[in-house]
mmCIF file with all atom_site columns, C-alpha atoms in Angstrom:
data_model
loop_
_atom_site.group_PDB
_atom_site.id
_atom_site.type_symbol
_atom_site.label_atom_id
_atom_site.label_alt_id
_atom_site.label_comp_id
_atom_site.label_asym_id
_atom_site.label_entity_id
_atom_site.label_seq_id
_atom_site.pdbx_PDB_ins_code
_atom_site.Cartn_x
_atom_site.Cartn_y
_atom_site.Cartn_z
_atom_site.occupancy
_atom_site.B_iso_or_equiv
_atom_site.pdbx_formal_charge
_atom_site.auth_seq_id
_atom_site.auth_comp_id
_atom_site.auth_asym_id
_atom_site.auth_atom_id
_atom_site.pdbx_PDB_model_num
ATOM 1   C CA . MET V 1 1   ? 71.010 64.110 184.668 1.00 0.00 ? 84  MET V CA 1
ATOM 2   C CA . GLU V 1 2   ? 69.816 62.126 181.707 1.00 0.00 ? 85  GLU V CA 1
ATOM 3   C CA . ILE V 1 3   ? 71.321 63.096 178.637 1.00 0.00 ? 86  ILE V CA 1
ATOM 4   C CA . SER V 1 4   ? 68.778 63.756 175.823 1.00 0.00 ? 87  SER V CA 1
ATOM 5   C CA . PRO V 1 5   ? 69.289 62.011 172.157 1.00 0.00 ? 88  PRO V CA 1
ATOM 6   C CA . PHE V 1 6   ? 68.875 65.449 170.629 1.00 0.00 ? 89  PHE V CA 1
ATOM 7   C CA . TYR V 1 7   ? 70.932 68.697 170.312 1.00 0.00 ? 90  TYR V CA 1
ATOM 8   C CA . GLU V 1 8   ? 70.301 71.887 168.928 1.00 0.00 ? 91  GLU V CA 1
ATOM 9   C CA . LYS V 1 9   ? 72.391 73.022 165.675 1.00 0.00 ? 92  LYS V CA 1
ATOM 10  C CA . LYS V 1 10  ? 72.186 76.314 163.936 1.00 0.00 ? 93  LYS V CA 1
ATOM 11  C CA . ILE V 1 11  ? 71.700 75.939 160.390 1.00 0.00 ? 94  ILE V CA 1
ATOM 12  C CA . ASP V 1 12  ? 72.015 78.821 157.595 1.00 0.00 ? 95  ASP V CA 1
ATOM 13  C CA . CYS V 1 13  ? 69.474 78.494 154.957 1.00 0.00 ? 96  CYS V CA 1
ATOM 14  C CA . LEU V 1 14  ? 70.886 77.976 151.535 1.00 0.00 ? 97  LEU V CA 1
ATOM 15  C CA . HIS V 1 15  ? 68.047 80.038 150.042 1.00 0.00 ? 98  HIS V CA 1
ATOM 16  C CA . CYS V 1 16  ? 67.348 83.100 152.321 1.00 0.00 ? 99  CYS V CA 1
ATOM 17  C CA . LYS V 1 17  ? 70.618 82.832 154.106 1.00 0.00 ? 100 LYS V CA 1
ATOM 18  C CA . LYS V 1 18  ? 68.774 83.409 157.658 1.00 0.00 ? 101 LYS V CA 1
ATOM 19  C CA . SER V 1 19  ? 70.029 81.208 160.569 1.00 0.00 ? 102 SER V CA 1
ATOM 20  C CA . PHE V 1 20  ? 67.613 78.807 162.119 1.00 0.00 ? 103 PHE V CA 1
ATOM 21  C CA . PRO V 1 21  ? 67.786 76.056 164.917 1.00 0.00 ? 104 PRO V CA 1
ATOM 22  C CA . THR V 1 22  ? 67.297 72.307 163.933 1.00 0.00 ? 105 THR V CA 1
ATOM 23  C CA . PHE V 1 23  ? 67.581 69.151 165.985 1.00 0.00 ? 106 PHE V CA 1
ATOM 24  C CA . LYS V 1 24  ? 70.450 66.787 165.453 1.00 0.00 ? 107 LYS V CA 1
ATOM 25  C CA . ILE V 1 25  ? 70.966 63.282 167.133 1.00 0.00 ? 108 ILE V CA 1
ATOM 26  C CA . ARG V 1 26  ? 73.755 62.327 169.491 1.00 0.00 ? 109 ARG V CA 1
ATOM 27  C CA . THR V 1 27  ? 75.607 59.465 167.486 1.00 0.00 ? 110 THR V CA 1
ATOM 28  C CA . LYS V 1 28  ? 75.532 57.037 170.852 1.00 0.00 ? 111 LYS V CA 1
ATOM 29  C CA . PHE V 1 29  ? 71.698 56.976 170.406 1.00 0.00 ? 112 PHE V CA 1
ATOM 30  C CA . ILE V 1 30  ? 71.843 55.974 166.662 1.00 0.00 ? 113 ILE V CA 1
ATOM 31  C CA . LYS V 1 31  ? 72.017 52.093 166.913 1.00 0.00 ? 114 LYS V CA 1
ATOM 32  C CA . VAL V 1 32  ? 71.140 49.874 163.623 1.00 0.00 ? 115 VAL V CA 1
ATOM 33  C CA . SER V 1 33  ? 70.061 46.427 164.367 1.00 0.00 ? 116 SER V CA 1
ATOM 34  C CA . SER V 1 34  ? 70.175 45.533 160.567 1.00 0.00 ? 117 SER V CA 1
ATOM 35  C CA . THR V 1 35  ? 69.775 46.733 156.953 1.00 0.00 ? 118 THR V CA 1
ATOM 36  C CA . GLU V 1 36  ? 67.227 45.849 154.261 1.00 0.00 ? 119 GLU V CA 1
ATOM 37  C CA . SER V 1 37  ? 68.299 45.025 150.842 1.00 0.00 ? 120 SER V CA 1
ATOM 38  C CA . ASP V 1 38  ? 67.957 48.396 149.553 1.00 0.00 ? 121 ASP V CA 1
ATOM 39  C CA . PHE V 1 39  ? 69.877 49.944 152.339 1.00 0.00 ? 122 PHE V CA 1
ATOM 40  C CA . GLN V 1 40  ? 66.947 50.774 154.803 1.00 0.00 ? 123 GLN V CA 1
ATOM 41  C CA . PRO V 1 41  ? 68.246 51.072 158.308 1.00 0.00 ? 124 PRO V CA 1
ATOM 42  C CA . ILE V 1 42  ? 66.404 49.131 161.087 1.00 0.00 ? 125 ILE V CA 1
ATOM 43  C CA . TYR V 1 43  ? 66.890 50.862 164.241 1.00 0.00 ? 126 TYR V CA 1
ATOM 44  C CA . GLU V 1 44  ? 67.014 49.054 167.630 1.00 0.00 ? 127 GLU V CA 1
ATOM 45  C CA . ASP V 1 45  ? 63.866 49.084 169.613 1.00 0.00 ? 128 ASP V CA 1
ATOM 46  C CA . GLY V 1 46  ? 63.500 52.350 171.757 1.00 0.00 ? 129 GLY V CA 1
ATOM 47  C CA . ASN V 1 47  ? 66.373 54.192 169.593 1.00 0.00 ? 130 ASN V CA 1
ATOM 48  C CA . VAL V 1 48  ? 65.797 57.374 167.560 1.00 0.00 ? 131 VAL V CA 1
ATOM 49  C CA . ASN V 1 49  ? 65.280 57.106 163.957 1.00 0.00 ? 132 ASN V CA 1
ATOM 50  C CA . ALA V 1 50  ? 67.966 59.144 162.552 1.00 0.00 ? 133 ALA V CA 1
ATOM 51  C CA . LEU V 1 51  ? 66.081 59.256 159.075 1.00 0.00 ? 134 LEU V CA 1
ATOM 52  C CA . TYR V 1 52  ? 63.464 61.722 160.627 1.00 0.00 ? 135 TYR V CA 1
ATOM 53  C CA . TYR V 1 53  ? 66.229 64.746 161.093 1.00 0.00 ? 136 TYR V CA 1
ATOM 54  C CA . ASN V 1 54  ? 68.109 64.467 157.853 1.00 0.00 ? 137 ASN V CA 1
ATOM 55  C CA . VAL V 1 55  ? 65.947 67.303 156.077 1.00 0.00 ? 138 VAL V CA 1
ATOM 56  C CA . PHE V 1 56  ? 66.622 70.964 157.351 1.00 0.00 ? 139 PHE V CA 1
ATOM 57  C CA . VAL V 1 57  ? 63.408 72.906 157.264 1.00 0.00 ? 140 VAL V CA 1
ATOM 58  C CA . CYS V 1 58  ? 64.104 76.712 157.085 1.00 0.00 ? 141 CYS V CA 1
ATOM 59  C CA . GLU V 1 59  ? 61.425 78.336 159.294 1.00 0.00 ? 142 GLU V CA 1
ATOM 60  C CA . HIS V 1 60  ? 61.759 81.700 157.828 1.00 0.00 ? 143 HIS V CA 1
ATOM 61  C CA . CYS V 1 61  ? 61.064 80.850 153.959 1.00 0.00 ? 144 CYS V CA 1
ATOM 62  C CA . GLY V 1 62  ? 60.269 77.108 153.915 1.00 0.00 ? 145 GLY V CA 1
ATOM 63  C CA . PHE V 1 63  ? 63.251 76.067 151.917 1.00 0.00 ? 146 PHE V CA 1
ATOM 64  C CA . SER V 1 64  ? 63.994 72.687 152.971 1.00 0.00 ? 147 SER V CA 1
ATOM 65  C CA . PHE V 1 65  ? 67.356 70.680 151.812 1.00 0.00 ? 148 PHE V CA 1
ATOM 66  C CA . THR V 1 66  ? 69.906 68.064 153.162 1.00 0.00 ? 149 THR V CA 1
ATOM 67  C CA . GLU V 1 67  ? 73.490 68.075 153.414 1.00 0.00 ? 150 GLU V CA 1
ATOM 68  C CA . ASP V 1 68  ? 73.675 66.470 149.735 1.00 0.00 ? 151 ASP V CA 1
ATOM 69  C CA . PHE V 1 69  ? 72.157 69.724 148.069 1.00 0.00 ? 152 PHE V CA 1
ATOM 70  C CA . SER V 1 70  ? 74.578 71.944 146.440 1.00 0.00 ? 153 SER V CA 1
ATOM 71  C CA . LYS V 1 71  ? 75.115 75.828 147.279 1.00 0.00 ? 154 LYS V CA 1
ATOM 72  C CA . TYR V 1 72  ? 74.924 76.521 143.844 1.00 0.00 ? 155 TYR V CA 1
ATOM 73  C CA . PHE V 1 73  ? 71.424 78.316 142.467 1.00 0.00 ? 156 PHE V CA 1
ATOM 74  C CA . ALA V 1 74  ? 71.007 78.653 138.648 1.00 0.00 ? 157 ALA V CA 1
ATOM 75  C CA . PRO V 1 75  ? 69.752 81.893 137.560 1.00 0.00 ? 158 PRO V CA 1
ATOM 76  C CA . GLY V 1 76  ? 65.969 82.390 138.272 1.00 0.00 ? 159 GLY V CA 1
ATOM 77  C CA . VAL V 1 77  ? 65.820 79.450 140.678 1.00 0.00 ? 160 VAL V CA 1
ATOM 78  C CA . SER V 1 78  ? 65.575 81.811 143.780 1.00 0.00 ? 161 SER V CA 1
ATOM 79  C CA . GLU V 1 79  ? 62.738 83.551 142.256 1.00 0.00 ? 162 GLU V CA 1
ATOM 80  C CA . GLN V 1 80  ? 60.951 80.432 141.632 1.00 0.00 ? 163 GLN V CA 1
ATOM 81  C CA . ILE V 1 81  ? 61.433 79.120 145.014 1.00 0.00 ? 164 ILE V CA 1
ATOM 82  C CA . ASN V 1 82  ? 60.149 82.529 146.378 1.00 0.00 ? 165 ASN V CA 1
ATOM 83  C CA . GLU V 1 83  ? 57.110 82.140 144.299 1.00 0.00 ? 166 GLU V CA 1
ATOM 84  C CA . GLN V 1 84  ? 56.193 78.492 144.844 1.00 0.00 ? 167 GLN V CA 1
ATOM 85  C CA . ILE V 1 85  ? 57.499 78.043 148.361 1.00 0.00 ? 168 ILE V CA 1
ATOM 86  C CA . SER V 1 86  ? 58.396 81.108 150.428 1.00 0.00 ? 169 SER V CA 1
ATOM 87  C CA . ARG V 1 87  ? 55.371 83.337 149.373 1.00 0.00 ? 170 ARG V CA 1
ATOM 88  C CA . LYS V 1 88  ? 52.974 80.522 150.636 1.00 0.00 ? 171 LYS V CA 1
ATOM 89  C CA . TRP V 1 89  ? 55.051 79.562 153.766 1.00 0.00 ? 172 TRP V CA 1
ATOM 90  C CA . VAL V 1 90  ? 53.351 79.929 157.165 1.00 0.00 ? 173 VAL V CA 1
ATOM 91  C CA . HIS V 1 91  ? 55.965 80.354 159.539 1.00 0.00 ? 174 HIS V CA 1
ATOM 92  C CA . HIS V 1 92  ? 56.557 77.405 161.655 1.00 0.00 ? 175 HIS V CA 1
ATOM 93  C CA . SER V 1 93  ? 59.631 75.473 162.965 1.00 0.00 ? 176 SER V CA 1
ATOM 94  C CA . PHE V 1 94  ? 60.601 71.926 162.802 1.00 0.00 ? 177 PHE V CA 1
ATOM 95  C CA . GLN V 1 95  ? 62.891 72.387 165.768 1.00 0.00 ? 178 GLN V CA 1
ATOM 96  C CA . SER V 1 96  ? 61.465 69.432 167.904 1.00 0.00 ? 179 SER V CA 1
ATOM 97  C CA . GLU V 1 97  ? 61.112 65.840 168.023 1.00 0.00 ? 180 GLU V CA 1
ATOM 98  C CA . ARG V 1 98  ? 59.270 64.714 164.884 1.00 0.00 ? 181 ARG V CA 1
ATOM 99  C CA . THR V 1 99  ? 56.953 61.998 164.172 1.00 0.00 ? 182 THR V CA 1
ATOM 100 C CA . VAL V 1 100 ? 57.140 59.795 161.012 1.00 0.00 ? 183 VAL V CA 1
ATOM 101 C CA . PHE V 1 101 ? 54.345 62.145 159.368 1.00 0.00 ? 184 PHE V CA 1
ATOM 102 C CA . GLN V 1 102 ? 56.411 65.377 160.095 1.00 0.00 ? 185 GLN V CA 1
ATOM 103 C CA . ALA V 1 103 ? 59.458 63.480 158.663 1.00 0.00 ? 186 ALA V CA 1
ATOM 104 C CA . ILE V 1 104 ? 57.334 62.672 155.577 1.00 0.00 ? 187 ILE V CA 1
ATOM 105 C CA . GLN V 1 105 ? 56.351 66.355 155.374 1.00 0.00 ? 188 GLN V CA 1
ATOM 106 C CA . ALA V 1 106 ? 59.925 67.456 155.568 1.00 0.00 ? 189 ALA V CA 1
ATOM 107 C CA . TYR V 1 107 ? 61.147 64.986 152.950 1.00 0.00 ? 190 TYR V CA 1
ATOM 108 C CA . LYS V 1 108 ? 58.326 66.175 150.467 1.00 0.00 ? 191 LYS V CA 1
ATOM 109 C CA . LEU V 1 109 ? 59.234 69.743 150.963 1.00 0.00 ? 192 LEU V CA 1
ATOM 110 C CA . ALA V 1 110 ? 62.781 68.874 150.343 1.00 0.00 ? 193 ALA V CA 1
ATOM 111 C CA . TRP V 1 111 ? 61.738 66.808 147.182 1.00 0.00 ? 194 TRP V CA 1
ATOM 112 C CA . LEU V 1 112 ? 59.685 69.714 145.854 1.00 0.00 ? 195 LEU V CA 1
ATOM 113 C CA . CYS V 1 113 ? 62.731 72.279 146.428 1.00 0.00 ? 196 CYS V CA 1
ATOM 114 C CA . ALA V 1 114 ? 65.263 69.886 144.753 1.00 0.00 ? 197 ALA V CA 1
ATOM 115 C CA . THR V 1 115 ? 62.821 69.671 141.741 1.00 0.00 ? 198 THR V CA 1
ATOM 116 C CA . ILE V 1 116 ? 62.543 73.296 141.495 1.00 0.00 ? 199 ILE V CA 1
ATOM 117 C CA . LYS V 1 117 ? 66.373 73.987 142.107 1.00 0.00 ? 200 LYS V CA 1
ATOM 118 C CA . LYS V 1 118 ? 67.288 71.097 139.763 1.00 0.00 ? 201 LYS V CA 1
ATOM 119 C CA . GLU V 1 119 ? 69.158 69.259 142.149 1.00 0.00 ? 202 GLU V CA 1
ATOM 120 C CA . ARG V 1 120 ? 71.407 66.096 140.768 1.00 0.00 ? 203 ARG V CA 1
ATOM 121 C CA . PHE V 1 121 ? 69.253 63.081 140.045 1.00 0.00 ? 204 PHE V CA 1
ATOM 122 C CA . VAL V 1 122 ? 71.300 61.219 142.627 1.00 0.00 ? 205 VAL V CA 1
ATOM 123 C CA . THR V 1 123 ? 70.140 63.705 145.265 1.00 0.00 ? 206 THR V CA 1
ATOM 124 C CA . VAL V 1 124 ? 66.454 63.348 144.485 1.00 0.00 ? 207 VAL V CA 1
ATOM 125 C CA . ALA V 1 125 ? 66.809 59.726 144.325 1.00 0.00 ? 208 ALA V CA 1
ATOM 126 C CA . GLY V 1 126 ? 68.047 59.809 148.023 1.00 0.00 ? 209 GLY V CA 1
ATOM 127 C CA . LEU V 1 127 ? 65.149 61.830 149.049 1.00 0.00 ? 210 LEU V CA 1
ATOM 128 C CA . THR V 1 128 ? 62.508 59.697 147.199 1.00 0.00 ? 211 THR V CA 1
ATOM 129 C CA . LEU V 1 129 ? 63.977 56.357 148.590 1.00 0.00 ? 212 LEU V CA 1
ATOM 130 C CA . ARG V 1 130 ? 63.817 57.657 152.056 1.00 0.00 ? 213 ARG V CA 1
ATOM 131 C CA . LEU V 1 131 ? 60.238 58.600 151.586 1.00 0.00 ? 214 LEU V CA 1
ATOM 132 C CA . ALA V 1 132 ? 59.623 55.045 150.375 1.00 0.00 ? 215 ALA V CA 1
ATOM 133 C CA . TRP V 1 133 ? 61.416 53.971 153.719 1.00 0.00 ? 216 TRP V CA 1
ATOM 134 C CA . LEU V 1 134 ? 59.064 55.941 155.837 1.00 0.00 ? 217 LEU V CA 1
ATOM 135 C CA . TYR V 1 135 ? 56.015 54.710 154.069 1.00 0.00 ? 218 TYR V CA 1
ATOM 136 C CA . ARG V 1 136 ? 57.321 51.261 154.497 1.00 0.00 ? 219 ARG V CA 1
ATOM 137 C CA . SER V 1 137 ? 57.413 51.811 158.158 1.00 0.00 ? 220 SER V CA 1
ATOM 138 C CA . LEU V 1 138 ? 53.839 52.749 158.113 1.00 0.00 ? 221 LEU V CA 1
ATOM 139 C CA . ASN V 1 139 ? 52.906 49.500 155.892 1.00 0.00 ? 222 ASN V CA 1
ATOM 140 C CA . ASN V 1 140 ? 51.619 51.901 153.206 1.00 0.00 ? 223 ASN V CA 1
ATOM 141 C CA . LYS V 1 141 ? 52.534 49.662 150.254 1.00 0.00 ? 224 LYS V CA 1
ATOM 142 C CA . GLU V 1 142 ? 50.934 51.827 147.585 1.00 0.00 ? 225 GLU V CA 1
ATOM 143 C CA . GLN V 1 143 ? 52.873 55.228 148.635 1.00 0.00 ? 226 GLN V CA 1
ATOM 144 C CA . GLU V 1 144 ? 56.213 52.757 149.212 1.00 0.00 ? 227 GLU V CA 1
ATOM 145 C CA . GLU V 1 145 ? 55.916 51.418 145.742 1.00 0.00 ? 228 GLU V CA 1
ATOM 146 C CA . ARG V 1 146 ? 55.234 54.967 144.194 1.00 0.00 ? 229 ARG V CA 1
ATOM 147 C CA . PHE V 1 147 ? 58.321 56.321 145.709 1.00 0.00 ? 230 PHE V CA 1
ATOM 148 C CA . LEU V 1 148 ? 60.466 53.472 145.014 1.00 0.00 ? 231 LEU V CA 1
ATOM 149 C CA . HIS V 1 149 ? 59.472 53.777 141.460 1.00 0.00 ? 232 HIS V CA 1
ATOM 150 C CA . ILE V 1 150 ? 60.483 57.451 141.410 1.00 0.00 ? 233 ILE V CA 1
ATOM 151 C CA . ALA V 1 151 ? 63.736 56.636 143.231 1.00 0.00 ? 234 ALA V CA 1
ATOM 152 C CA . ARG V 1 152 ? 64.718 53.839 140.686 1.00 0.00 ? 235 ARG V CA 1
ATOM 153 C CA . ASP V 1 153 ? 63.985 56.248 137.736 1.00 0.00 ? 236 ASP V CA 1
ATOM 154 C CA . GLN V 1 154 ? 65.984 59.075 139.435 1.00 0.00 ? 237 GLN V CA 1
ATOM 155 C CA . TYR V 1 155 ? 68.945 56.565 139.944 1.00 0.00 ? 238 TYR V CA 1
ATOM 156 C CA . THR V 1 156 ? 68.594 55.426 136.177 1.00 0.00 ? 239 THR V CA 1
ATOM 157 C CA . GLU V 1 157 ? 68.952 59.094 135.073 1.00 0.00 ? 240 GLU V CA 1
ATOM 158 C CA . SER V 1 158 ? 71.831 59.518 137.534 1.00 0.00 ? 241 SER V CA 1
ATOM 159 C CA . TYR V 1 159 ? 73.715 56.371 135.936 1.00 0.00 ? 242 TYR V CA 1
ATOM 160 C CA . SER V 1 160 ? 72.940 57.622 132.194 1.00 0.00 ? 243 SER V CA 1
ATOM 161 C CA . THR V 1 161 ? 74.425 60.971 133.259 1.00 0.00 ? 244 THR V CA 1
ATOM 162 C CA . GLU V 1 162 ? 76.967 59.987 135.741 1.00 0.00 ? 245 GLU V CA 1
ATOM 163 C CA . ASP V 1 163 ? 75.840 62.914 137.912 1.00 0.00 ? 246 ASP V CA 1
ATOM 164 C CA . TYR V 1 164 ? 76.673 60.840 141.222 1.00 0.00 ? 247 TYR V CA 1
ATOM 165 C CA . ALA V 1 165 ? 80.515 61.625 140.248 1.00 0.00 ? 248 ALA V CA 1
ATOM 166 C CA . ASN V 1 166 ? 82.221 63.364 143.368 1.00 0.00 ? 249 ASN V CA 1
ATOM 167 C CA . THR V 1 167 ? 79.450 62.147 145.889 1.00 0.00 ? 250 THR V CA 1
ATOM 168 C CA . GLN V 1 168 ? 79.496 58.892 148.323 1.00 0.00 ? 251 GLN V CA 1
ATOM 169 C CA . MET V 1 169 ? 77.748 56.925 145.310 1.00 0.00 ? 252 MET V CA 1
ATOM 170 C CA . SER V 1 170 ? 79.817 54.784 142.943 1.00 0.00 ? 253 SER V CA 1
ATOM 171 C CA . SER V 1 171 ? 78.792 53.569 139.608 1.00 0.00 ? 254 SER V CA 1
ATOM 172 C CA . VAL V 1 172 ? 78.477 49.863 141.182 1.00 0.00 ? 255 VAL V CA 1
ATOM 173 C CA . ARG V 1 173 ? 76.233 51.129 143.957 1.00 0.00 ? 256 ARG V CA 1
ATOM 174 C CA . ILE V 1 174 ? 74.030 53.085 141.551 1.00 0.00 ? 257 ILE V CA 1
ATOM 175 C CA . MET V 1 175 ? 73.689 50.083 139.263 1.00 0.00 ? 258 MET V CA 1
ATOM 176 C CA . TYR V 1 176 ? 72.883 47.819 142.325 1.00 0.00 ? 259 TYR V CA 1
ATOM 177 C CA . MET V 1 177 ? 70.251 50.435 143.545 1.00 0.00 ? 260 MET V CA 1
ATOM 178 C CA . ILE V 1 178 ? 68.568 50.302 140.179 1.00 0.00 ? 261 ILE V CA 1
ATOM 179 C CA . ALA V 1 179 ? 68.292 46.579 140.049 1.00 0.00 ? 262 ALA V CA 1
ATOM 180 C CA . GLU V 1 180 ? 67.389 46.307 143.766 1.00 0.00 ? 263 GLU V CA 1
ATOM 181 C CA . LEU V 1 181 ? 64.389 48.831 143.413 1.00 0.00 ? 264 LEU V CA 1
ATOM 182 C CA . SER V 1 182 ? 63.336 47.464 139.860 1.00 0.00 ? 265 SER V CA 1
ATOM 183 C CA . ARG V 1 183 ? 63.055 44.002 141.742 1.00 0.00 ? 266 ARG V CA 1
ATOM 184 C CA . ARG V 1 184 ? 61.131 45.464 144.544 1.00 0.00 ? 267 ARG V CA 1
ATOM 185 C CA . ILE V 1 185 ? 58.475 47.344 142.045 1.00 0.00 ? 268 ILE V CA 1
ATOM 186 C CA . GLY V 1 186 ? 58.383 44.238 139.796 1.00 0.00 ? 269 GLY V CA 1
ATOM 187 C CA . ASP V 1 187 ? 60.504 45.200 136.940 1.00 0.00 ? 270 ASP V CA 1
ATOM 188 C CA . ILE V 1 188 ? 62.199 41.933 136.632 1.00 0.00 ? 271 ILE V CA 1
ATOM 189 C CA . GLU V 1 189 ? 63.811 42.675 133.210 1.00 0.00 ? 272 GLU V CA 1
ATOM 190 C CA . MET V 1 190 ? 65.524 45.692 134.303 1.00 0.00 ? 273 MET V CA 1
ATOM 191 C CA . ALA V 1 191 ? 66.648 44.051 137.744 1.00 0.00 ? 274 ALA V CA 1
ATOM 192 C CA . THR V 1 192 ? 68.377 41.212 135.973 1.00 0.00 ? 275 THR V CA 1
ATOM 193 C CA . ARG V 1 193 ? 69.961 43.510 133.543 1.00 0.00 ? 276 ARG V CA 1
ATOM 194 C CA . PHE V 1 194 ? 71.461 45.820 136.275 1.00 0.00 ? 277 PHE V CA 1
ATOM 195 C CA . PHE V 1 195 ? 72.253 42.785 138.670 1.00 0.00 ? 278 PHE V CA 1
ATOM 196 C CA . SER V 1 196 ? 74.330 41.435 135.934 1.00 0.00 ? 279 SER V CA 1
ATOM 197 C CA . LYS V 1 197 ? 76.189 44.522 135.543 1.00 0.00 ? 280 LYS V CA 1
ATOM 198 C CA . VAL V 1 198 ? 77.043 44.583 139.323 1.00 0.00 ? 281 VAL V CA 1
ATOM 199 C CA . ILE V 1 199 ? 78.246 41.085 139.104 1.00 0.00 ? 282 ILE V CA 1
ATOM 200 C CA . GLU V 1 200 ? 80.157 41.474 136.189 1.00 0.00 ? 283 GLU V CA 1
ATOM 201 C CA . SER V 1 201 ? 81.868 44.493 137.972 1.00 0.00 ? 284 SER V CA 1
ATOM 202 C CA . GLN V 1 202 ? 83.857 41.940 140.047 1.00 0.00 ? 285 GLN V CA 1
ATOM 203 C CA . ARG V 1 203 ? 86.149 41.355 137.058 1.00 0.00 ? 286 ARG V CA 1
ATOM 204 C CA . VAL V 1 204 ? 87.542 44.852 137.425 1.00 0.00 ? 287 VAL V CA 1
ATOM 205 C CA . GLY V 1 205 ? 87.552 44.902 141.130 1.00 0.00 ? 288 GLY V CA 1
ATOM 206 C CA . GLY V 1 206 ? 83.801 45.928 141.772 1.00 0.00 ? 289 GLY V CA 1
ATOM 207 C CA . GLU V 1 207 ? 82.780 46.257 145.269 1.00 0.00 ? 290 GLU V CA 1
ATOM 208 C CA . ALA V 1 208 ? 82.601 42.798 146.993 1.00 0.00 ? 291 ALA V CA 1
ATOM 209 C CA . ARG V 1 209 ? 79.887 43.254 149.399 1.00 0.00 ? 292 ARG V CA 1
ATOM 210 C CA . LEU V 1 210 ? 77.676 44.676 146.627 1.00 0.00 ? 293 LEU V CA 1
ATOM 211 C CA . VAL V 1 211 ? 78.438 41.938 144.391 1.00 0.00 ? 294 VAL V CA 1
ATOM 212 C CA . ASP V 1 212 ? 77.343 39.334 147.018 1.00 0.00 ? 295 ASP V CA 1
ATOM 213 C CA . MET V 1 213 ? 74.255 41.110 147.485 1.00 0.00 ? 296 MET V CA 1
ATOM 214 C CA . ALA V 1 214 ? 73.461 41.409 143.768 1.00 0.00 ? 297 ALA V CA 1
ATOM 215 C CA . LYS V 1 215 ? 74.107 37.533 143.661 1.00 0.00 ? 298 LYS V CA 1
ATOM 216 C CA . GLU V 1 216 ? 71.758 37.056 146.613 1.00 0.00 ? 299 GLU V CA 1
ATOM 217 C CA . GLN V 1 217 ? 68.887 39.019 144.914 1.00 0.00 ? 300 GLN V CA 1
ATOM 218 C CA . TRP V 1 218 ? 69.481 37.289 141.662 1.00 0.00 ? 301 TRP V CA 1
ATOM 219 C CA . GLU V 1 219 ? 68.939 34.117 143.365 1.00 0.00 ? 302 GLU V CA 1
ATOM 220 C CA . ILE V 1 220 ? 65.596 35.329 144.807 1.00 0.00 ? 303 ILE V CA 1
ATOM 221 C CA . ILE V 1 221 ? 64.572 36.298 141.249 1.00 0.00 ? 304 ILE V CA 1
ATOM 222 C CA . ARG V 1 222 ? 65.622 32.876 140.036 1.00 0.00 ? 305 ARG V CA 1
ATOM 223 C CA . GLU V 1 223 ? 63.698 31.100 142.719 1.00 0.00 ? 306 GLU V CA 1
ATOM 224 C CA . GLU V 1 224 ? 60.562 33.150 142.119 1.00 0.00 ? 307 GLU V CA 1
ATOM 225 C CA . ARG V 1 225 ? 60.685 32.604 138.464 1.00 0.00 ? 308 ARG V CA 1
ATOM 226 C CA . ALA V 1 226 ? 61.052 28.766 139.159 1.00 0.00 ? 309 ALA V CA 1
ATOM 227 C CA . LYS V 1 227 ? 57.874 28.878 140.868 1.00 0.00 ? 310 LYS V CA 1
#
């Protein structure tokens, strides 16, 4: 019997606390052939795109979230979510194989929920960066650039407030993301400033791979300027 790439998992909604099923992907079906300079994974042909399933969409209340969301709700936030999302929610399930367009819908719902909930800048940056990747896969340059810009600004806020503390993101990785996303949206001044910061971090034991990547991207900027 052929094994499906998907398996069903029960998730408890952070907002309404009700349980709902969602699809997860078996690890052996996730095969990345390469990674872009902003860390977008390129999956091998015929393999499932794991990005499509990062967002959990509660079929009961519409609250959408990822594993990066905090469980804490500030006073009044639940009421805002009820007002802006749950009362308008038409009951439907995302518990099936998703298309890129359904994935975009799920991420936009999560982005809205993160904004209302005032999630950390680093969390919102991750959502909007992935939206940019999804639009890139559709060759939609306008929307890709729009979300790269939002992600860059959110990473910049995260860097300023250090709200990435206690996450998988380091200060060097945040600086690299600001630099690379700035390069991609044409803000060369900010790109060079933050690539410099990444390269300088090697003096205090900065992350070697990120330092090397920053040097490569710096060289691309230098060559483009020379032209």
